[in-house]
PDB file of C-alpha atoms in Angstrom:
ATOM      1  CA  ASN A  27       0.000   0.000   0.000  1.00  0.00           C
ATOM      2  CA  GLU A  28       0.976   3.662  -0.222  1.00  0.00           C
ATOM      3  CA  GLY A  29       2.157   3.855   3.390  1.00  0.00           C
ATOM      4  CA  VAL A  30       4.515   0.912   2.942  1.00  0.00           C
ATOM      5  CA  ALA A  31       5.848   2.377  -0.321  1.00  0.00           C
ATOM      6  CA  ILE A  32       6.598   5.715   1.365  1.00  0.00           C
ATOM      7  CA  HIS A  33       8.356   3.956   4.255  1.00  0.00           C
ATOM      8  CA  GLU A  34      10.478   1.843   1.897  1.00  0.00           C
ATOM      9  CA  LYS A  35      11.394   4.887  -0.175  1.00  0.00           C
ATOM     10  CA  ALA A  36      12.523   6.682   2.979  1.00  0.00           C
ATOM     11  CA  GLN A  37      14.698   3.727   3.946  1.00  0.00           C
ATOM     12  CA  LEU A  38      16.268   3.608   0.504  1.00  0.00           C
ATOM     13  CA  GLU A  39      16.863   7.345   0.465  1.00  0.00           C
ATOM     14  CA  ALA A  40      18.591   7.110   3.849  1.00  0.00           C
ATOM     15  CA  LEU A  41      21.005   4.532   2.420  1.00  0.00           C
ATOM     16  CA  VAL A  42      21.729   6.720  -0.609  1.00  0.00           C
ATOM     17  CA  GLN A  43      22.364   9.687   1.692  1.00  0.00           C
ATOM     18  CA  GLN A  44      24.854   7.610   3.690  1.00  0.00           C
ATOM     19  CA  ALA A  45      26.702   6.841   0.460  1.00  0.00           C
ATOM     20  CA  ARG A  46      26.648  10.505  -0.532  1.00  0.00           C
ATOM     21  CA  LYS A  47      28.266  11.527   2.738  1.00  0.00           C
ATOM     22  CA  LYS A  48      31.201   9.348   1.646  1.00  0.00           C
ATOM     23  CA  ARG A  49      30.921  10.726  -1.914  1.00  0.00           C
ATOM     24  CA  MET A  50      30.133   7.240  -3.148  1.00  0.00           C
ATOM     25  CA  PRO A  51      27.866   6.135  -6.016  1.00  0.00           C
ATOM     26  CA  VAL A  52      25.168   3.514  -5.543  1.00  0.00           C
ATOM     27  CA  ALA A  53      24.028   0.503  -7.554  1.00  0.00           C
ATOM     28  CA  VAL A  54      20.368  -0.373  -7.079  1.00  0.00           C
ATOM     29  CA  HIS A  55      18.428  -3.366  -8.419  1.00  0.00           C
ATOM     30  CA  ALA A  56      15.157  -2.081  -9.875  1.00  0.00           C
ATOM     31  CA  ILE A  57      13.110  -4.250 -12.245  1.00  0.00           C
ATOM     32  CA  GLY A  58       9.686  -2.621 -12.534  1.00  0.00           C
ATOM     33  CA  ASP A  59       8.593   0.882 -13.431  1.00  0.00           C
ATOM     34  CA  GLN A  60       7.675   1.894  -9.886  1.00  0.00           C
ATOM     35  CA  ALA A  61      11.038   0.750  -8.569  1.00  0.00           C
ATOM     36  CA  VAL A  62      12.895   2.612 -11.323  1.00  0.00           C
ATOM     37  CA  GLU A  63      10.833   5.758 -10.751  1.00  0.00           C
ATOM     38  CA  THR A  64      11.480   5.631  -7.005  1.00  0.00           C
ATOM     39  CA  ILE A  65      15.243   5.353  -7.305  1.00  0.00           C
ATOM     40  CA  ALA A  66      15.304   7.954 -10.118  1.00  0.00           C
ATOM     41  CA  GLU A  67      13.551  10.449  -7.832  1.00  0.00           C
ATOM     42  CA  ILE A  68      15.935   9.680  -4.980  1.00  0.00           C
ATOM     43  CA  LEU A  69      19.005  10.095  -7.197  1.00  0.00           C
ATOM     44  CA  HIS A  70      17.613  13.366  -8.543  1.00  0.00           C
ATOM     45  CA  ASP A  71      17.134  14.702  -5.004  1.00  0.00           C
ATOM     46  CA  ASN A  72      20.544  13.445  -3.850  1.00  0.00           C
ATOM     47  CA  PRO A  73      22.967  14.234  -6.690  1.00  0.00           C
ATOM     48  CA  LEU A  74      26.453  12.787  -6.772  1.00  0.00           C
ATOM     49  CA  ASP A  75      29.288  15.333  -6.823  1.00  0.00           C
ATOM     50  CA  SER A  76      32.320  13.035  -6.962  1.00  0.00           C
ATOM     51  CA  GLY A  77      32.314  12.450 -10.717  1.00  0.00           C
ATOM     52  CA  GLU A  78      31.298   8.811 -10.215  1.00  0.00           C
ATOM     53  CA  ARG A  79      28.179   7.312 -11.818  1.00  0.00           C
ATOM     54  CA  ASP A  80      25.242   5.588 -10.185  1.00  0.00           C
ATOM     55  CA  ARG A  81      23.885   2.349 -11.654  1.00  0.00           C
ATOM     56  CA  ILE A  82      20.334   1.090 -11.944  1.00  0.00           C
ATOM     57  CA  ILE A  83      20.500  -2.657 -12.430  1.00  0.00           C
ATOM     58  CA  HIS A  84      17.909  -4.426 -14.649  1.00  0.00           C
ATOM     59  CA  ALA A  85      15.444  -1.584 -15.488  1.00  0.00           C
ATOM     60  CA  GLN A  86      13.352  -4.121 -17.378  1.00  0.00           C
ATOM     61  CA  ILE A  87       9.871  -2.621 -17.288  1.00  0.00           C
ATOM     62  CA  LEU A  88       9.509   1.121 -17.753  1.00  0.00           C
ATOM     63  CA  ARG A  89       6.950   3.752 -18.750  1.00  0.00           C
ATOM     64  CA  ASP A  90       7.280   6.360 -21.450  1.00  0.00           C
ATOM     65  CA  GLU A  91       7.733   9.288 -19.055  1.00  0.00           C
ATOM     66  CA  LEU A  92      10.596   7.548 -17.230  1.00  0.00           C
ATOM     67  CA  TYR A  93      12.968   7.897 -20.177  1.00  0.00           C
ATOM     68  CA  ASP A  94      13.076  11.661 -19.755  1.00  0.00           C
ATOM     69  CA  LYS A  95      13.779  11.320 -16.033  1.00  0.00           C
ATOM     70  CA  LEU A  96      16.639   8.909 -16.690  1.00  0.00           C
ATOM     71  CA  THR A  97      18.277  11.169 -19.265  1.00  0.00           C
ATOM     72  CA  LYS A  98      18.580  13.901 -16.626  1.00  0.00           C
ATOM     73  CA  LEU A  99      20.518  11.732 -14.174  1.00  0.00           C
ATOM     74  CA  ASN A 100      24.202  10.831 -13.958  1.00  0.00           C
ATOM     75  CA  VAL A 101      23.252   7.177 -14.127  1.00  0.00           C
ATOM     76  CA  ILE A 102      23.968   4.148 -16.286  1.00  0.00           C
ATOM     77  CA  LEU A 103      21.564   1.252 -16.734  1.00  0.00           C
ATOM     78  CA  ASP A 104      23.110  -2.162 -16.094  1.00  0.00           C
ATOM     79  CA  LEU A 105      21.155  -4.463 -18.432  1.00  0.00           C
ATOM     80  CA  GLN A 106      20.991  -8.238 -18.768  1.00  0.00           C
ATOM     81  CA  PRO A 107      19.866  -8.971 -22.349  1.00  0.00           C
ATOM     82  CA  THR A 108      19.627 -12.723 -21.733  1.00  0.00           C
ATOM     83  CA  PHE A 109      16.484 -12.062 -19.689  1.00  0.00           C
ATOM     84  CA  VAL A 110      14.649 -11.654 -22.997  1.00  0.00           C
ATOM     85  CA  ALA A 111      15.508 -15.248 -23.861  1.00  0.00           C
ATOM     86  CA  SER A 112      14.608 -16.659 -20.455  1.00  0.00           C
ATOM     87  CA  ASP A 113      11.618 -14.495 -19.412  1.00  0.00           C
ATOM     88  CA  PHE A 114       9.437 -14.634 -22.516  1.00  0.00           C
ATOM     89  CA  PRO A 115       6.680 -15.606 -23.042  1.00  0.00           C
ATOM     90  CA  TRP A 116       5.711 -16.081 -19.382  1.00  0.00           C
ATOM     91  CA  VAL A 117       6.455 -12.458 -18.477  1.00  0.00           C
ATOM     92  CA  ILE A 118       3.521 -11.379 -20.663  1.00  0.00           C
ATOM     93  CA  GLU A 119       1.159 -13.084 -18.218  1.00  0.00           C
ATOM     94  CA  ARG A 120       2.716 -11.108 -15.361  1.00  0.00           C
ATOM     95  CA  ILE A 121       2.717  -7.609 -16.820  1.00  0.00           C
ATOM     96  CA  GLY A 122       0.068  -7.717 -19.565  1.00  0.00           C
ATOM     97  CA  LYS A 123       0.438  -7.024 -23.279  1.00  0.00           C
ATOM     98  CA  HIS A 124      -0.199  -3.299 -22.768  1.00  0.00           C
ATOM     99  CA  ARG A 125       3.173  -2.933 -21.010  1.00  0.00           C
ATOM    100  CA  LEU A 126       5.265  -4.740 -23.602  1.00  0.00           C
ATOM    101  CA  THR A 127       6.170  -1.581 -25.542  1.00  0.00           C
ATOM    102  CA  HIS A 128       8.405  -0.447 -22.691  1.00  0.00           C
ATOM    103  CA  ALA A 129       9.486  -3.877 -21.437  1.00  0.00           C
ATOM    104  CA  TYR A 130      13.077  -5.001 -22.044  1.00  0.00           C
ATOM    105  CA  ALA A 131      13.253  -2.005 -24.402  1.00  0.00           C
ATOM    106  CA  TRP A 132      17.008  -1.910 -24.916  1.00  0.00           C
ATOM    107  CA  LYS A 133      16.788  -0.227 -28.339  1.00  0.00           C
ATOM    108  CA  THR A 134      14.613   2.587 -27.030  1.00  0.00           C
ATOM    109  CA  LEU A 135      17.025   3.225 -24.165  1.00  0.00           C
ATOM    110  CA  LEU A 136      19.956   3.569 -26.550  1.00  0.00           C
ATOM    111  CA  ASP A 137      17.979   5.718 -28.988  1.00  0.00           C
ATOM    112  CA  LYS A 138      17.070   8.039 -26.102  1.00  0.00           C
ATOM    113  CA  GLY A 139      20.771   8.476 -25.339  1.00  0.00           C
ATOM    114  CA  ILE A 140      20.591   6.734 -21.955  1.00  0.00           C
ATOM    115  CA  PRO A 141      23.964   5.113 -21.142  1.00  0.00           C
ATOM    116  CA  CYS A 142      23.705   1.318 -20.899  1.00  0.00           C
ATOM    117  CA  ALA A 143      26.060  -1.530 -20.056  1.00  0.00           C
ATOM    118  CA  GLY A 144      25.609  -5.265 -20.580  1.00  0.00           C
ATOM    119  CA  GLY A 145      25.949  -8.012 -17.996  1.00  0.00           C
ATOM    120  CA  SER A 146      24.861 -11.583 -17.374  1.00  0.00           C
ATOM    121  CA  ASP A 147      23.312 -11.657 -13.884  1.00  0.00           C
ATOM    122  CA  ALA A 148      25.266 -14.872 -13.295  1.00  0.00           C
ATOM    123  CA  PRO A 149      24.685 -17.289 -11.632  1.00  0.00           C
ATOM    124  CA  ILE A 150      20.985 -16.744 -12.403  1.00  0.00           C
ATOM    125  CA  GLU A 151      21.866 -16.685 -16.105  1.00  0.00           C
ATOM    126  CA  GLU A 152      24.887 -18.138 -17.891  1.00  0.00           C
ATOM    127  CA  ILE A 153      27.930 -15.924 -17.595  1.00  0.00           C
ATOM    128  CA  ASN A 154      28.894 -16.160 -21.300  1.00  0.00           C
ATOM    129  CA  PRO A 155      28.591 -12.620 -22.748  1.00  0.00           C
ATOM    130  CA  LEU A 156      28.123 -14.031 -26.255  1.00  0.00           C
ATOM    131  CA  LEU A 157      24.739 -15.353 -25.159  1.00  0.00           C
ATOM    132  CA  GLY A 158      23.810 -11.868 -24.005  1.00  0.00           C
ATOM    133  CA  ILE A 159      24.907 -10.399 -27.319  1.00  0.00           C
ATOM    134  CA  ARG A 160      22.818 -12.980 -29.174  1.00  0.00           C
ATOM    135  CA  ALA A 161      19.762 -12.230 -27.037  1.00  0.00           C
ATOM    136  CA  ALA A 162      20.145  -8.488 -27.618  1.00  0.00           C
ATOM    137  CA  VAL A 163      20.399  -8.926 -31.377  1.00  0.00           C
ATOM    138  CA  GLU A 164      17.810 -11.669 -31.837  1.00  0.00           C
ATOM    139  CA  ARG A 165      15.358 -11.410 -28.918  1.00  0.00           C
ATOM    140  CA  ARG A 166      14.373 -15.038 -29.339  1.00  0.00           C
ATOM    141  CA  ALA A 167      12.792 -16.843 -26.370  1.00  0.00           C
ATOM    142  CA  SER A 168      14.399 -20.113 -25.314  1.00  0.00           C
ATOM    143  CA  PHE A 169      11.018 -21.610 -24.388  1.00  0.00           C
ATOM    144  CA  ASP A 170       9.118 -21.334 -27.683  1.00  0.00           C
ATOM    145  CA  GLN A 171      11.807 -20.001 -30.065  1.00  0.00           C
ATOM    146  CA  LYS A 172       9.638 -16.999 -30.941  1.00  0.00           C
ATOM    147  CA  ILE A 173      11.018 -13.484 -31.370  1.00  0.00           C
ATOM    148  CA  TYR A 174       9.475 -10.918 -29.024  1.00  0.00           C
ATOM    149  CA  ASN A 175       9.397  -7.139 -29.619  1.00  0.00           C
ATOM    150  CA  ALA A 176      11.458  -7.306 -32.806  1.00  0.00           C
ATOM    151  CA  SER A 177      11.456  -3.499 -32.925  1.00  0.00           C
ATOM    152  CA  GLN A 178      13.795  -3.600 -29.916  1.00  0.00           C
ATOM    153  CA  GLN A 179      16.429  -5.773 -31.592  1.00  0.00           C
ATOM    154  CA  LEU A 180      19.901  -4.241 -31.400  1.00  0.00           C
ATOM    155  CA  SER A 181      22.438  -4.129 -34.185  1.00  0.00           C
ATOM    156  CA  MET A 182      25.532  -6.268 -33.700  1.00  0.00           C
ATOM    157  CA  TYR A 183      27.532  -3.114 -33.049  1.00  0.00           C
ATOM    158  CA  GLU A 184      25.088  -1.895 -30.402  1.00  0.00           C
ATOM    159  CA  ALA A 185      25.013  -5.285 -28.676  1.00  0.00           C
ATOM    160  CA  ILE A 186      28.797  -5.653 -28.569  1.00  0.00           C
ATOM    161  CA  SER A 187      29.129  -2.073 -27.358  1.00  0.00           C
ATOM    162  CA  LEU A 188      27.012  -2.867 -24.294  1.00  0.00           C
ATOM    163  CA  TYR A 189      29.673  -5.323 -23.154  1.00  0.00           C
ATOM    164  CA  THR A 190      32.725  -3.248 -24.148  1.00  0.00           C
ATOM    165  CA  SER A 191      32.494   0.535 -24.229  1.00  0.00           C
ATOM    166  CA  GLY A 192      29.259   0.434 -22.210  1.00  0.00           C
ATOM    167  CA  SER A 193      30.824  -1.531 -19.386  1.00  0.00           C
ATOM    168  CA  ALA A 194      33.897   0.718 -19.439  1.00  0.00           C
ATOM    169  CA  TYR A 195      31.633   3.750 -19.125  1.00  0.00           C
ATOM    170  CA  ALA A 196      29.890   2.181 -16.137  1.00  0.00           C
ATOM    171  CA  ILE A 197      33.161   2.127 -14.180  1.00  0.00           C
ATOM    172  CA  ARG A 198      34.415   5.532 -15.432  1.00  0.00           C
ATOM    173  CA  HIS A 199      37.069   4.053 -17.709  1.00  0.00           C
ATOM    174  CA  GLU A 200      35.548   5.165 -20.993  1.00  0.00           C
ATOM    175  CA  ASN A 201      38.749   7.038 -21.871  1.00  0.00           C
ATOM    176  CA  ASP A 202      41.155   4.126 -21.413  1.00  0.00           C
ATOM    177  CA  ARG A 203      39.163   0.876 -21.712  1.00  0.00           C
ATOM    178  CA  GLY A 204      36.382  -0.657 -23.756  1.00  0.00           C
ATOM    179  CA  LYS A 205      37.903  -0.026 -27.196  1.00  0.00           C
ATOM    180  CA  ILE A 206      40.838  -1.314 -29.191  1.00  0.00           C
ATOM    181  CA  LYS A 207      42.483   2.058 -29.545  1.00  0.00           C
ATOM    182  CA  GLU A 208      45.910   3.617 -29.153  1.00  0.00           C
ATOM    183  CA  GLY A 209      46.494   4.656 -25.559  1.00  0.00           C
ATOM    184  CA  TYR A 210      43.796   2.364 -24.193  1.00  0.00           C
ATOM    185  CA  THR A 211      44.436  -0.595 -21.881  1.00  0.00           C
ATOM    186  CA  ALA A 212      44.967  -3.763 -23.949  1.00  0.00           C
ATOM    187  CA  ASP A 213      41.799  -5.567 -22.840  1.00  0.00           C
ATOM    188  CA  PHE A 214      40.217  -7.589 -25.619  1.00  0.00           C
ATOM    189  CA  THR A 215      38.998 -11.013 -26.648  1.00  0.00           C
ATOM    190  CA  VAL A 216      39.877 -12.965 -29.785  1.00  0.00           C
ATOM    191  CA  LEU A 217      37.065 -15.083 -31.256  1.00  0.00           C
ATOM    192  CA  ASP A 218      37.210 -17.866 -33.819  1.00  0.00           C
ATOM    193  CA  ARG A 219      34.873 -16.006 -36.199  1.00  0.00           C
ATOM    194  CA  ASP A 220      33.763 -12.483 -37.059  1.00  0.00           C
ATOM    195  CA  LEU A 221      30.501 -11.713 -35.257  1.00  0.00           C
ATOM    196  CA  PHE A 222      29.597  -9.130 -37.884  1.00  0.00           C
ATOM    197  CA  THR A 223      29.394 -11.852 -40.543  1.00  0.00           C
ATOM    198  CA  LEU A 224      27.127 -14.202 -38.567  1.00  0.00           C
ATOM    199  CA  ALA A 225      23.406 -14.768 -38.416  1.00  0.00           C
ATOM    200  CA  PRO A 226      22.165 -14.103 -34.865  1.00  0.00           C
ATOM    201  CA  HIS A 227      21.579 -17.798 -34.097  1.00  0.00           C
ATOM    202  CA  GLU A 228      25.248 -18.536 -34.898  1.00  0.00           C
ATOM    203  CA  ILE A 229      26.627 -16.213 -32.223  1.00  0.00           C
ATOM    204  CA  GLY A 230      26.234 -18.793 -29.463  1.00  0.00           C
ATOM    205  CA  ASP A 231      28.432 -21.257 -31.356  1.00  0.00           C
ATOM    206  CA  THR A 232      31.363 -18.843 -31.370  1.00  0.00           C
ATOM    207  CA  ASN A 233      34.410 -19.864 -29.344  1.00  0.00           C
ATOM    208  CA  VAL A 234      36.943 -17.713 -27.517  1.00  0.00           C
ATOM    209  CA  THR A 235      40.485 -18.469 -28.684  1.00  0.00           C
ATOM    210  CA  MET A 236      42.353 -15.907 -26.598  1.00  0.00           C
ATOM    211  CA  THR A 237      41.704 -13.335 -23.865  1.00  0.00           C
ATOM    212  CA  ILE A 238      44.042 -10.432 -23.164  1.00  0.00           C
ATOM    213  CA  VAL A 239      43.753  -8.435 -19.940  1.00  0.00           C
ATOM    214  CA  ASP A 240      45.945  -5.333 -19.633  1.00  0.00           C
ATOM    215  CA  GLY A 241      48.299  -6.804 -22.217  1.00  0.00           C
ATOM    216  CA  ASP A 242      48.624 -10.198 -20.522  1.00  0.00           C
ATOM    217  CA  VAL A 243      47.445 -13.248 -22.504  1.00  0.00           C
TER     218      VAL A 243
END
C-alpha cells in the first residue's frame, strides 16, 4: 500500500544519503517501473558530486515518461539482455500485453541516449557474454523459439558495445578501456569467427580463442 511504499522509499533514500556523505555512487536493483521511478527520484534529489556514476541494475519494465527522467541523471543502466531469452513468453502473463512496448526495451534506451552496459546476472543466467549479445540482437525466447518485440532488436555493433564501451563507461574508464584504440588498456577477446558476418543464431556457437587483460594473454 501507499504507506509501505513511502516507508520503503525513505529507507532507501537514507542509504543513498549515507553513500553521498562518503561521496560514493550507488548501484540499485530495480526491475519494474515503480522501482525505477522511485530510485530515479531519490538520485535526482541526492545528486552525486564526486564524478562517479550511479547504476540502476535491470530496469526491465519502464513507462514512457521515465525515459526523460533517466536522461537527466548521472546514471547508467546495467542491463541483462539474456532475460529476454529466459523471461518470454511467461512475463507477458505477469505484466500484460499493454506494457510490452516499454518492457526489455534496450533499443529505445539507446535511442534516447541513456547510457547502458551489458551483464549476465550470473549465476541466475549463464555468464557467457556471447549469449547476451545474441539475445540483444535476436530477442528469441528459449522456451518457444519466438522473437518478441522485434522493434527492440539491437544491431551487432550496439550489442557488442554494451559489453565493451558500455561496461567501461559504467566504471568511469571510458577514456582508457572498452575499445581497441591507441592509448587504451589492452583488454580484448579474440574469437574464432567475425561476429559481424554471422546470423544471430550462430553467435552462441562462437568460441573464444584468446583473452588479453591489460596486455597479458
